[in-house]
Amino acid sequence: MTTLPPLLDALPEAHRDRLLALAHDRDFPDGSRLFDEGGPADRFWLVRSGEVALDVYVPGRPAPVVETLGAGQQLGWSWIFPPYRWHLGARAVGPVRAWELPAAEVRQLCADDPEFGYTLMRHCVEVIADRLQATRIRLLDLYAPVGGGPP
Amino acid sequence: MTTTVPVPYRVTAATPETADTVSLELEPIERALPAFSPGRFAMVYAFGIGEVPISVSALRGRLVLTVRAVGAVTGALCQLRPGDAVGLRGPYGTGWDLDAAADSDLLVVAGGLGLAPLRPVVHQALDRPGRFGSLAVLVGARSPGELLYRAELPQWRTSVQVEVTVDQPDPTWRGTVGVVTALLDRIDLRLDRTRALVCGPEAMIRHTARALLARGLPARRLQTSLERNMRCGTGHCGHCQLGPLLLCLDGPVIGYERAEPLLAVREL
């Protein structure tokens, strides 16, 4: 991937600069946890390289991975809505480099500048809608042994 | 010239791919059928049981068919061992239009068993470097254990971008988890020179095509392989009709411009 993350691409340059002014470079070593289910969603990330696994805590067994996110993708949307708690956990699969953004400051930017806020939230809704649609497709279990694909 | 009478072929190798899927390598016992090309299919007769359509999954020297055991005929085919015989008719149907794709970047998107008809395309690209621009292969599977040609994928990765995702990872899986369309974000698509070949369950094809069209790929540069209930393979019985098309003749590979309106019609 050589292009900007879709979130940054969606923003006009001035808005992009304001958002990136809040961003910090972060590196996460292989296996490190970025956040845990139920923890405070006080930041989010734009993944620049590497892979992040989203998992769910299930007592008695390794946390099942429900989805992975890679370069260019937005990690985290629980910071948008109260109670600002993570719905899932996240773990680095291999080294991960990301831009980290502080949730409260970004929400304040949105509140102060409705045009900026609308653009940003519209992108976030697209991310959420894409993941909802992907989840629905996976619910169909299309690759199941019987009634699967073509010959 | 194709034949309507099955020609006997001998199984020279039976390679288990997954718990319910086997690749059969075949050689003619006497007379060989005309040459197959990627995307075309054979009617395969399990003697005394019945016939099923199977797309070719490799054409390097010997003919290879990958079969998943989902019924009586495919179950019997998956039990075959080297030395056993099957009857073959074909080649039938349309293949991937690789001449149109020459010099283009090629994007191969496969879901589940849909990788089988696309595998010969990857082989051709590997065997004839320079025929296409770049090649990216995106593969979706239900689980790591249900991923086809798993031992072959590392070879592909030496010269081709290969991205794999699964729906249900096991604890050892360190790759991508999610739908195959999520892999589109992992590659650099040059939309003005890309041709996409998509094969898999029909809902996966529609979902993938929507994602590609939304990114700006024209429908005319997208081919897909569809399946209906193929019986005769010669366009006579009508079992494989999809609107105005008989998929055993007009398909299984068709351009998405033709496929899209037909796939939108319920019960077609």
XYZ file of C-alpha atoms in Angstrom, chain B residues 125-237:
113
model
C 1.223 -16.565 -15.408
C 4.047 -18.284 -13.549
C 5.078 -20.384 -16.548
C 4.989 -17.490 -19.001
C 6.393 -14.462 -17.207
C 5.730 -11.227 -19.054
C 2.434 -12.363 -20.552
C 0.553 -10.302 -17.986
C 1.488 -7.198 -16.032
C 1.416 -7.765 -12.313
C -0.571 -10.632 -10.833
C -2.307 -10.556 -7.472
C -4.138 -13.566 -6.076
C -6.663 -13.051 -3.290
C -8.000 -16.182 -1.641
C -10.779 -16.628 0.892
C -11.324 -19.900 2.707
C -13.537 -21.068 5.523
C -10.635 -22.146 7.738
C -6.908 -22.830 7.370
C -7.670 -26.561 7.058
C -10.036 -25.901 4.159
C -7.552 -23.853 2.156
C -6.798 -25.478 -1.205
C -3.269 -26.016 -2.549
C -1.772 -24.851 0.721
C 1.595 -26.432 -0.050
C 1.719 -24.670 -3.421
C 0.988 -21.131 -2.221
C 4.539 -20.433 -0.962
C 5.849 -21.197 -4.486
C 3.368 -18.710 -5.942
C 4.499 -16.084 -3.459
C 7.998 -16.082 -4.899
C 6.756 -14.189 -7.958
C 3.132 -13.278 -7.326
C 1.383 -11.290 -4.623
C -0.778 -13.787 -2.764
C -3.084 -12.735 0.063
C -5.132 -15.276 1.989
C -7.915 -14.750 4.473
C -10.039 -17.190 6.436
C -13.411 -16.872 8.133
C -12.688 -19.221 11.016
C -9.035 -19.195 12.124
C -7.552 -21.879 14.312
C -5.262 -20.871 17.182
C -2.140 -21.357 15.032
C -3.288 -19.107 12.179
C -1.275 -15.880 11.924
C -2.733 -14.648 8.671
C -5.679 -12.456 7.793
C -9.175 -13.083 9.158
C -12.214 -11.685 7.364
C -13.973 -11.577 4.014
C -11.980 -11.812 0.810
C -12.953 -8.297 -0.251
C -11.021 -6.909 2.724
C -7.894 -8.078 0.910
C -8.553 -5.534 -1.832
C -7.261 -2.909 0.588
C -3.957 -4.782 0.824
C -2.998 -4.439 -2.821
C -2.205 -1.554 -5.132
C -4.833 -1.741 -7.857
C -4.053 0.080 -11.079
C -7.680 0.280 -12.126
C -6.962 1.592 -15.603
C -5.084 -1.573 -16.518
C -6.490 -4.306 -14.275
C -8.610 -7.252 -15.314
C -10.283 -9.239 -12.570
C -11.193 -12.929 -12.586
C -13.562 -13.911 -9.787
C -14.769 -17.375 -8.813
C -16.505 -18.703 -5.735
C -19.977 -18.981 -4.235
C -22.396 -16.687 -6.037
C -22.956 -14.377 -3.055
C -19.178 -13.992 -2.757
C -18.969 -13.148 -6.469
C -21.630 -10.446 -6.133
C -20.008 -9.013 -3.015
C -16.570 -8.978 -4.656
C -17.873 -7.501 -7.893
C -19.663 -4.727 -6.003
C -16.450 -3.911 -4.150
C -14.441 -3.813 -7.379
C -17.010 -1.738 -9.262
C -17.184 0.675 -6.312
C -13.433 1.147 -6.627
C -13.892 2.061 -10.276
C -13.164 -1.162 -12.161
C -15.395 -1.272 -15.257
C -17.670 -4.324 -15.390
C -16.319 -5.155 -18.858
C -12.952 -5.953 -17.296
C -14.363 -8.405 -14.806
C -14.954 -12.058 -15.650
C -16.606 -14.581 -13.417
C -17.352 -18.289 -13.458
C -20.918 -19.259 -12.652
C -22.544 -22.565 -11.978
C -25.973 -23.970 -12.521
C -27.043 -27.583 -12.725
C -24.995 -28.821 -15.685
C -26.043 -32.189 -17.020
C -25.416 -32.705 -20.734
C -22.620 -30.181 -21.220
C -23.729 -29.670 -24.795
C -26.573 -27.176 -24.480
C -29.366 -29.656 -25.131
C -30.945 -30.452 -21.788
